[in-house]
Structure formats: structure tokens, C-alpha cells
mmCIF file of N, CA and C in Angstrom:
data_model
loop_
_atom_site.group_PDB
_atom_site.id
_atom_site.type_symbol
_atom_site.label_atom_id
_atom_site.label_comp_id
_atom_site.label_asym_id
_atom_site.label_seq_id
_atom_site.Cartn_x
_atom_site.Cartn_y
_atom_site.Cartn_z
ATOM 1 N N MET B 1 92.057 96.506 110.349
ATOM 2 C CA MET B 1 93.242 95.968 110.710
ATOM 3 C C MET B 1 92.217 94.799 111.876
ATOM 4 N N ARG B 2 91.051 94.433 112.298
ATOM 5 C CA ARG B 2 90.500 93.314 113.005
ATOM 6 C C ARG B 2 90.122 92.650 112.480
ATOM 7 N N PHE B 3 89.739 93.081 110.405
ATOM 8 C CA PHE B 3 89.096 91.213 109.757
ATOM 9 C C PHE B 3 89.895 90.623 108.785
ATOM 10 N N LEU B 4 91.225 91.646 109.280
ATOM 11 C CA LEU B 4 92.994 91.084 108.735
ATOM 12 C C LEU B 4 93.163 89.923 110.128
ATOM 13 N N ALA B 5 93.008 90.770 111.300
ATOM 14 C CA ALA B 5 93.513 89.654 112.728
ATOM 15 C C ALA B 5 92.607 88.770 112.479
ATOM 16 N N ARG B 6 91.362 89.102 112.271
ATOM 17 C CA ARG B 6 90.459 87.543 112.000
ATOM 18 C C ARG B 6 90.572 86.726 111.246
ATOM 19 N N ALA B 7 91.155 87.181 110.229
ATOM 20 C CA ALA B 7 91.278 86.729 109.067
ATOM 21 C C ALA B 7 92.640 85.083 109.430
ATOM 22 N N ALA B 8 93.587 86.400 109.858
ATOM 23 C CA ALA B 8 94.560 85.959 109.933
ATOM 24 C C ALA B 8 95.126 84.219 110.963
ATOM 25 N N LYS B 9 93.436 84.735 112.165
ATOM 26 C CA LYS B 9 92.931 83.528 113.038
ATOM 27 C C LYS B 9 92.150 82.042 112.641
ATOM 28 N N LYS B 10 91.823 82.931 111.759
ATOM 29 C CA LYS B 10 90.326 81.880 111.280
ATOM 30 C C LYS B 10 91.643 81.004 110.277
ATOM 31 N N LEU B 11 92.690 81.317 109.190
ATOM 32 C CA LEU B 11 92.846 80.507 108.367
ATOM 33 C C LEU B 11 93.917 80.104 109.889
ATOM 34 N N ARG B 12 94.543 79.827 110.901
ATOM 35 C CA ARG B 12 96.291 79.801 112.016
ATOM 36 C C ARG B 12 95.091 77.501 112.161
ATOM 37 N N GLU B 13 93.741 78.929 112.319
ATOM 38 C CA GLU B 13 93.372 78.055 112.762
ATOM 39 C C GLU B 13 92.863 75.830 112.158
ATOM 40 N N ASP B 14 92.114 76.620 110.836
ATOM 41 C CA ASP B 14 92.180 75.301 109.149
ATOM 42 C C ASP B 14 93.936 74.745 109.139
ATOM 43 N N HIS B 15 95.254 75.853 109.085
ATOM 44 C CA HIS B 15 96.072 75.205 109.131
ATOM 45 C C HIS B 15 96.826 75.836 110.121
ATOM 46 N N PRO B 16 96.741 75.107 110.949
ATOM 47 C CA PRO B 16 98.518 75.102 112.360
ATOM 48 C C PRO B 16 99.731 75.632 111.772
ATOM 49 N N LEU B 17 99.409 74.501 110.762
ATOM 50 C CA LEU B 17 101.358 74.897 110.157
ATOM 51 C C LEU B 17 102.098 75.625 109.079
ATOM 52 N N ILE B 18 100.637 77.223 109.346
ATOM 53 C CA ILE B 18 100.966 77.660 108.223
ATOM 54 C C ILE B 18 101.237 79.331 108.814
ATOM 55 N N HIS B 19 102.343 79.918 108.308
ATOM 56 C CA HIS B 19 103.432 80.964 109.373
ATOM 57 C C HIS B 19 102.194 82.438 108.318
ATOM 58 N N LEU B 20 102.203 84.318 108.602
ATOM 59 C CA LEU B 20 101.786 84.484 108.690
ATOM 60 C C LEU B 20 103.748 85.524 108.176
ATOM 61 N N HIS B 21 103.460 86.315 107.366
ATOM 62 C CA HIS B 21 104.348 87.547 107.997
ATOM 63 C C HIS B 21 103.502 88.824 107.150
ATOM 64 N N ILE B 22 103.584 89.530 108.120
ATOM 65 C CA ILE B 22 102.029 90.329 107.511
ATOM 66 C C ILE B 22 103.394 91.841 107.226
ATOM 67 N N ILE B 23 103.043 92.279 106.072
ATOM 68 C CA ILE B 23 103.971 93.066 105.792
ATOM 69 C C ILE B 23 102.862 94.714 105.888
ATOM 70 N N SER B 24 103.315 95.649 106.126
ATOM 71 C CA SER B 24 102.147 97.093 106.228
ATOM 72 C C SER B 24 102.754 98.053 104.555
ATOM 73 N N GLY B 25 102.583 98.340 103.991
ATOM 74 C CA GLY B 25 103.088 98.183 102.402
ATOM 75 C C GLY B 25 101.771 99.268 101.516
ATOM 76 N N ASP B 26 101.888 100.810 101.143
ATOM 77 C CA ASP B 26 100.513 101.210 100.062
ATOM 78 C C ASP B 26 101.012 100.124 98.767
ATOM 79 N N LYS B 27 99.205 101.031 98.690
ATOM 80 C CA LYS B 27 99.259 99.989 97.194
ATOM 81 C C LYS B 27 100.485 99.650 95.928
ATOM 82 N N VAL B 28 100.855 100.703 95.235
ATOM 83 C CA VAL B 28 101.762 100.541 95.492
ATOM 84 C C VAL B 28 102.985 99.464 94.923
ATOM 85 N N THR B 29 103.850 99.216 96.070
ATOM 86 C CA THR B 29 104.122 98.151 96.857
ATOM 87 C C THR B 29 103.349 96.847 97.424
ATOM 88 N N ILE B 30 102.632 97.223 97.122
ATOM 89 C CA ILE B 30 102.282 95.634 97.377
ATOM 90 C C ILE B 30 101.413 94.921 95.393
ATOM 91 N N THR B 31 101.319 96.309 94.898
ATOM 92 C CA THR B 31 100.845 95.718 93.895
ATOM 93 C C THR B 31 102.370 94.555 92.993
ATOM 94 N N GLU B 32 103.640 95.458 92.664
ATOM 95 C CA GLU B 32 104.584 95.482 92.801
ATOM 96 C C GLU B 32 105.116 93.860 93.063
ATOM 97 N N GLU B 33 105.003 93.672 94.299
ATOM 98 C CA GLU B 33 105.712 92.685 94.997
ATOM 99 C C GLU B 33 104.508 91.473 94.388
ATOM 100 N N LEU B 34 103.085 91.925 94.487
ATOM 101 C CA LEU B 34 102.202 90.586 93.902
ATOM 102 C C LEU B 34 102.562 90.177 91.911
ATOM 103 N N ASP B 35 102.754 91.831 91.778
ATOM 104 C CA ASP B 35 103.281 91.087 89.305
ATOM 105 C C ASP B 35 105.017 90.552 90.291
ATOM 106 N N ARG B 36 105.784 90.873 91.309
ATOM 107 C CA ARG B 36 107.102 90.196 91.192
ATOM 108 C C ARG B 36 107.193 88.776 91.654
ATOM 109 N N GLY B 37 106.073 87.849 92.523
ATOM 110 C CA GLY B 37 105.344 86.666 92.940
ATOM 111 C C GLY B 37 105.959 87.092 94.156
ATOM 112 N N LEU B 38 106.823 88.274 95.002
ATOM 113 C CA LEU B 38 107.016 88.822 97.006
ATOM 114 C C LEU B 38 106.323 87.617 98.023
ATOM 115 N N ILE B 39 105.295 88.445 96.824
ATOM 116 C CA ILE B 39 104.423 88.058 97.512
ATOM 117 C C ILE B 39 102.705 87.209 97.713
ATOM 118 N N ASP B 40 101.971 86.676 98.671
ATOM 119 C CA ASP B 40 101.258 85.293 97.976
ATOM 120 C C ASP B 40 99.665 86.443 97.325
ATOM 121 N N PHE B 41 99.335 87.505 98.369
ATOM 122 C CA PHE B 41 98.142 87.887 98.438
ATOM 123 C C PHE B 41 98.057 89.397 99.087
ATOM 124 N N GLY B 42 97.748 89.809 98.555
ATOM 125 C CA GLY B 42 97.994 91.289 99.256
ATOM 126 C C GLY B 42 96.294 91.840 99.659
ATOM 127 N N LEU B 43 95.804 93.184 100.529
ATOM 128 C CA LEU B 43 95.045 93.304 101.281
ATOM 129 C C LEU B 43 95.508 94.575 100.785
ATOM 130 N N VAL B 44 94.760 95.484 99.724
ATOM 131 C CA VAL B 44 94.844 96.677 99.578
ATOM 132 C C VAL B 44 93.030 97.442 99.589
ATOM 133 N N PHE B 45 93.577 99.006 100.045
ATOM 134 C CA PHE B 45 92.383 99.177 100.154
ATOM 135 C C PHE B 45 92.238 100.104 99.050
ATOM 136 N N GLY B 46 90.754 100.826 98.650
ATOM 137 C CA GLY B 46 91.065 101.968 97.681
ATOM 138 C C GLY B 46 90.801 101.102 95.947
ATOM 139 N N GLU B 47 91.286 101.460 95.020
ATOM 140 C CA GLU B 47 90.292 101.415 93.696
ATOM 141 C C GLU B 47 91.514 101.089 93.306
ATOM 142 N N ILE B 48 91.621 99.385 93.014
ATOM 143 C CA ILE B 48 92.058 98.775 91.865
ATOM 144 C C ILE B 48 92.415 99.009 90.642
ATOM 145 N N ASP B 49 93.283 98.131 89.511
ATOM 146 C CA ASP B 49 92.899 97.442 88.369
ATOM 147 C C ASP B 49 92.123 95.791 88.288
ATOM 148 N N THR B 50 90.794 95.736 88.462
ATOM 149 C CA THR B 50 90.536 94.666 88.805
ATOM 150 C C THR B 50 90.747 93.086 87.792
ATOM 151 N N SER B 51 91.368 94.300 86.810
ATOM 152 C CA SER B 51 91.667 93.504 85.758
ATOM 153 C C SER B 51 92.815 93.365 86.250
ATOM 154 N N ARG B 52 94.042 92.680 86.668
ATOM 155 C CA ARG B 52 94.849 92.155 86.029
ATOM 156 C C ARG B 52 94.683 91.507 87.834
ATOM 157 N N TYR B 53 94.327 91.345 88.704
ATOM 158 C CA TYR B 53 94.283 90.791 89.361
ATOM 159 C C TYR B 53 92.789 89.193 89.829
ATOM 160 N N GLU B 54 93.330 88.184 90.773
ATOM 161 C CA GLU B 54 91.816 87.830 90.873
ATOM 162 C C GLU B 54 91.274 88.712 92.482
ATOM 163 N N TYR B 55 90.355 88.963 92.689
ATOM 164 C CA TYR B 55 90.058 89.262 94.129
ATOM 165 C C TYR B 55 88.431 89.395 94.961
ATOM 166 N N ILE B 56 88.816 89.642 95.487
ATOM 167 C CA ILE B 56 87.493 88.851 97.002
ATOM 168 C C ILE B 56 87.628 90.377 97.609
ATOM 169 N N PRO B 57 86.857 91.432 97.396
ATOM 170 C CA PRO B 57 85.810 92.230 98.017
ATOM 171 C C PRO B 57 85.567 92.544 99.117
ATOM 172 N N VAL B 58 86.719 93.325 100.416
ATOM 173 C CA VAL B 58 86.302 93.466 101.871
ATOM 174 C C VAL B 58 85.209 94.529 102.478
ATOM 175 N N PRO B 59 85.307 93.646 103.317
ATOM 176 C CA PRO B 59 84.354 94.434 104.089
ATOM 177 C C PRO B 59 83.889 95.275 104.818
ATOM 178 N N TYR B 60 84.197 97.005 104.035
ATOM 179 C CA TYR B 60 85.428 97.348 106.060
ATOM 180 C C TYR B 60 84.621 99.081 105.776
ATOM 181 N N GLN B 61 85.133 99.440 106.228
ATOM 182 C CA GLN B 61 84.830 101.152 106.862
ATOM 183 C C GLN B 61 86.176 102.172 106.587
ATOM 184 N N ASP B 62 86.004 102.713 105.889
ATOM 185 C CA ASP B 62 87.351 104.020 106.336
ATOM 186 C C ASP B 62 87.066 104.780 107.958
ATOM 187 N N THR B 63 87.735 105.071 108.684
ATOM 188 C CA THR B 63 87.384 106.186 109.625
ATOM 189 C C THR B 63 88.507 106.936 109.965
ATOM 190 N N TRP B 64 88.653 107.747 108.911
ATOM 191 C CA TRP B 64 89.676 109.644 109.011
ATOM 192 C C TRP B 64 89.788 110.048 110.461
ATOM 193 N N GLY B 65 91.222 110.344 111.306
ATOM 194 C CA GLY B 65 91.085 111.138 111.981
ATOM 195 C C GLY B 65 92.713 111.750 112.636
ATOM 196 N N VAL B 66 92.488 112.798 113.470
ATOM 197 C CA VAL B 66 93.438 113.697 113.355
ATOM 198 C C VAL B 66 94.150 113.476 114.929
ATOM 199 N N LEU B 67 95.327 112.719 115.185
ATOM 200 C CA LEU B 67 96.117 113.092 115.547
ATOM 201 C C LEU B 67 97.392 114.068 116.123
ATOM 202 N N MET B 68 96.737 114.343 117.976
ATOM 203 C CA MET B 68 96.936 115.470 118.072
ATOM 204 C C MET B 68 97.262 115.867 119.849
ATOM 205 N N ARG B 69 98.328 116.523 119.741
ATOM 206 C CA ARG B 69 98.204 117.375 121.722
ATOM 207 C C ARG B 69 96.623 117.639 122.154
ATOM 208 N N ARG B 70 96.623 116.556 123.743
ATOM 209 C CA ARG B 70 95.970 116.840 124.271
ATOM 210 C C ARG B 70 95.553 118.865 124.198
ATOM 211 N N ASP B 71 96.548 119.285 124.524
ATOM 212 C CA ASP B 71 96.413 120.546 124.815
ATOM 213 C C ASP B 71 95.946 121.931 123.411
ATOM 214 N N SER B 72 95.915 121.482 122.135
ATOM 215 C CA SER B 72 96.040 121.596 121.354
ATOM 216 C C SER B 72 93.966 122.481 121.639
ATOM 217 N N PRO B 73 94.312 123.220 120.708
ATOM 218 C CA PRO B 73 93.027 124.043 120.337
ATOM 219 C C PRO B 73 91.791 123.322 119.943
ATOM 220 N N LEU B 74 92.569 122.323 118.968
ATOM 221 C CA LEU B 74 91.524 121.198 117.954
ATOM 222 C C LEU B 74 90.815 120.104 118.654
ATOM 223 N N ALA B 75 91.651 120.049 120.703
ATOM 224 C CA ALA B 75 91.185 119.300 120.641
ATOM 225 C C ALA B 75 89.299 118.894 121.273
ATOM 226 N N LYS B 76 90.262 120.599 121.954
ATOM 227 C CA LYS B 76 88.330 120.765 122.142
ATOM 228 C C LYS B 76 87.631 120.832 121.291
ATOM 229 N N LYS B 77 88.043 120.450 120.584
ATOM 230 C CA LYS B 77 86.196 120.355 119.412
ATOM 231 C C LYS B 77 85.608 119.357 118.947
ATOM 232 N N GLN B 78 84.338 119.000 119.073
ATOM 233 C CA GLN B 78 83.387 117.743 118.864
ATOM 234 C C GLN B 78 83.381 117.157 117.457
ATOM 235 N N THR B 79 83.825 118.803 116.260
ATOM 236 C CA THR B 79 84.085 117.546 115.331
ATOM 237 C C THR B 79 85.489 118.448 114.978
ATOM 238 N N ILE B 80 85.848 118.148 114.258
ATOM 239 C CA ILE B 80 87.508 118.370 113.132
ATOM 240 C C ILE B 80 86.550 118.882 111.092
ATOM 241 N N ALA B 81 87.092 120.089 111.241
ATOM 242 C CA ALA B 81 86.845 119.966 109.300
ATOM 243 C C ALA B 81 88.514 120.119 108.812
ATOM 244 N N ILE B 82 87.832 120.359 107.419
ATOM 245 C CA ILE B 82 89.619 120.409 106.525
ATOM 246 C C ILE B 82 89.304 121.523 107.263
ATOM 247 N N THR B 83 89.219 122.291 106.945
ATOM 248 C CA THR B 83 89.899 124.065 106.894
ATOM 249 C C THR B 83 90.371 123.610 108.158
ATOM 250 N N ASP B 84 90.327 123.696 109.343
ATOM 251 C CA ASP B 84 90.316 123.572 110.723
ATOM 252 C C ASP B 84 92.391 122.713 110.192
ATOM 253 N N LEU B 85 92.931 122.283 109.580
ATOM 254 C CA LEU B 85 93.505 122.619 109.157
ATOM 255 C C LEU B 85 94.348 122.688 108.045
ATOM 256 N N LYS B 86 94.487 123.899 107.559
ATOM 257 C CA LYS B 86 94.357 124.469 106.531
ATOM 258 C C LYS B 86 96.132 125.247 107.206
ATOM 259 N N ASP B 87 96.206 125.347 108.171
ATOM 260 C CA ASP B 87 97.455 125.594 108.631
ATOM 261 C C ASP B 87 98.734 125.114 109.493
ATOM 262 N N LYS B 88 97.967 124.017 109.345
ATOM 263 C CA LYS B 88 98.187 123.357 110.963
ATOM 264 C C LYS B 88 99.532 122.641 109.491
ATOM 265 N N PRO B 89 100.772 122.405 110.971
ATOM 266 C CA PRO B 89 101.597 121.046 109.733
ATOM 267 C C PRO B 89 101.473 119.831 110.231
ATOM 268 N N LEU B 90 100.984 118.520 109.078
ATOM 269 C CA LEU B 90 100.218 118.150 108.944
ATOM 270 C C LEU B 90 101.917 117.235 108.543
ATOM 271 N N ILE B 91 100.983 115.689 108.649
ATOM 272 C CA ILE B 91 102.108 114.209 108.781
ATOM 273 C C ILE B 91 100.845 113.433 107.804
ATOM 274 N N LEU B 92 101.204 113.062 107.006
ATOM 275 C CA LEU B 92 100.030 112.064 106.190
ATOM 276 C C LEU B 92 100.744 111.229 105.123
ATOM 277 N N SER B 93 99.929 110.161 105.716
ATOM 278 C CA SER B 93 100.510 108.215 104.831
ATOM 279 C C SER B 93 101.098 108.926 103.842
ATOM 280 N N ARG B 94 102.166 108.048 103.163
ATOM 281 C CA ARG B 94 103.155 107.734 101.975
ATOM 282 C C ARG B 94 101.821 107.652 100.811
ATOM 283 N N GLN B 95 100.589 106.726 101.147
ATOM 284 C CA GLN B 95 99.729 106.425 100.350
ATOM 285 C C GLN B 95 98.287 107.065 100.154
ATOM 286 N N ALA B 96 99.069 108.277 101.601
ATOM 287 C CA ALA B 96 97.224 109.064 101.049
ATOM 288 C C ALA B 96 96.479 109.868 100.103
ATOM 289 N N PHE B 97 97.189 110.234 99.040
ATOM 290 C CA PHE B 97 97.217 110.682 98.055
ATOM 291 C C PHE B 97 96.858 110.300 96.825
ATOM 292 N N GLN B 98 97.219 108.644 96.770
ATOM 293 C CA GLN B 98 96.320 106.903 96.291
ATOM 294 C C GLN B 98 95.040 106.936 96.489
ATOM 295 N N ASN B 99 94.107 107.669 97.557
ATOM 296 C CA ASN B 99 93.326 107.661 97.763
ATOM 297 C C ASN B 99 92.862 108.393 97.931
ATOM 298 N N VAL B 100 91.518 108.318 96.253
ATOM 299 C CA VAL B 100 90.329 109.555 95.344
ATOM 300 C C VAL B 100 90.067 110.019 96.686
ATOM 301 N N GLU B 101 89.305 109.431 97.712
ATOM 302 C CA GLU B 101 88.430 110.003 98.865
ATOM 303 C C GLU B 101 89.336 111.482 99.224
ATOM 304 N N LEU B 102 90.576 110.812 100.108
ATOM 305 C CA LEU B 102 91.550 111.631 101.067
ATOM 306 C C LEU B 102 92.398 112.801 99.643
ATOM 307 N N ARG B 103 92.187 111.668 99.018
ATOM 308 C CA ARG B 103 93.255 112.968 97.233
ATOM 309 C C ARG B 103 92.664 114.484 97.237
ATOM 310 N N ASN B 104 90.696 114.343 98.021
ATOM 311 C CA ASN B 104 90.026 115.420 97.368
ATOM 312 C C ASN B 104 89.331 115.834 98.455
ATOM 313 N N PHE B 105 89.991 116.128 99.693
ATOM 314 C CA PHE B 105 90.426 116.868 100.512
ATOM 315 C C PHE B 105 91.450 118.035 100.510
ATOM 316 N N PHE B 106 92.707 116.975 100.578
ATOM 317 C CA PHE B 106 93.520 118.249 100.308
ATOM 318 C C PHE B 106 93.844 117.939 98.593
ATOM 319 N N THR B 107 92.684 119.216 98.073
ATOM 320 C CA THR B 107 93.572 119.485 97.089
ATOM 321 C C THR B 107 94.869 120.906 96.769
ATOM 322 N N GLY B 108 94.853 120.642 95.501
ATOM 323 C CA GLY B 108 96.248 121.723 95.948
ATOM 324 C C GLY B 108 97.213 121.171 96.095
ATOM 325 N N GLY B 109 97.091 120.166 96.348
ATOM 326 C CA GLY B 109 98.603 119.479 97.264
ATOM 327 C C GLY B 109 99.823 119.898 97.850
ATOM 328 N N GLN B 110 100.615 119.533 98.591
ATOM 329 C CA GLN B 110 101.320 120.437 99.398
ATOM 330 C C GLN B 110 101.728 122.250 99.479
ATOM 331 N N LYS B 111 101.499 122.396 97.548
ATOM 332 C CA LYS B 111 101.762 123.756 98.285
ATOM 333 C C LYS B 111 100.522 124.737 98.649
ATOM 334 N N GLU B 112 99.503 124.323 98.955
ATOM 335 C CA GLU B 112 98.086 124.752 99.401
ATOM 336 C C GLU B 112 98.055 124.111 101.006
ATOM 337 N N TRP B 113 98.533 122.974 101.314
ATOM 338 C CA TRP B 113 98.037 122.734 102.571
ATOM 339 C C TRP B 113 100.367 122.697 103.928
ATOM 340 N N ASN B 114 100.006 122.267 104.893
ATOM 341 C CA ASN B 114 101.253 122.723 105.123
ATOM 342 C C ASN B 114 101.627 120.883 104.898
ATOM 343 N N ILE B 115 102.012 120.442 103.872
ATOM 344 C CA ILE B 115 102.267 118.953 104.641
ATOM 345 C C ILE B 115 104.336 119.260 104.701
ATOM 346 N N VAL B 116 104.128 118.466 105.523
ATOM 347 C CA VAL B 116 105.534 119.018 106.224
ATOM 348 C C VAL B 116 106.616 117.484 105.904
ATOM 349 N N ALA B 117 105.412 116.191 105.912
ATOM 350 C CA ALA B 117 105.526 114.556 106.342
ATOM 351 C C ALA B 117 104.854 113.603 105.764
ATOM 352 N N THR B 118 106.057 113.106 105.039
ATOM 353 C CA THR B 118 104.483 111.493 104.801
ATOM 354 C C THR B 118 105.551 110.019 105.137
#
């Protein structure tokens, strides 16, 4: 988000009459809206079919985290291994399984993991 915020600020400085409307969506939504001409550009993380779109690589680093209550036993740990989450009810973003790195963590899908919502 920091990259996007800086780019938006620079765009507004260079073109003060422009108005931005930022929409959050997954890769499928963004590419469909680009294809239909509903948006001018999209910021998509992860793999994309570069033969279909003009693109500029964006320097970013993914950081994954786990949100939990302060009194959770996991909150006392310095690091959390993926196996620590095996029996926990998980809420994942809708696009989680589109990300190859994250999908590799959750082999077996919803049947093996306790994914209760997206």
C-alpha cells in the first residue's frame, strides 16, 4: 500500500485535476475490469499473463501475518509455523489460493485445513 500511496501522491502533484478511485479486488476481478474497459490500470500482485497486458514491474515484498487475540497461546510465540495453524479456524483472503506461494502452504485445500471463511 505504501507504494500505491506514494504513486497516487506523485500523480496528484503532477496532475492536480485528476481524481482517483481506488478499488480493492483480486486478480480475476482486476483483469476482468481491465478487459471490459471499466478501469484504466490495475495493481496486481503475483503471476499474471504478461502477453495480454502492458506492465511495469513493481518493487514489493510480501509480508504475511496472523491476526489473533492477545490472549491466544500463539500470541506468546516469537514465530508461528504453518503447522501451528493446522487446527485453528482460519479466515483467508479470497485471492489467497491464487497466490502460488501461499497456496503451497495450504496444500490439501479447505478439506485439510479449517478454513471457515474467505
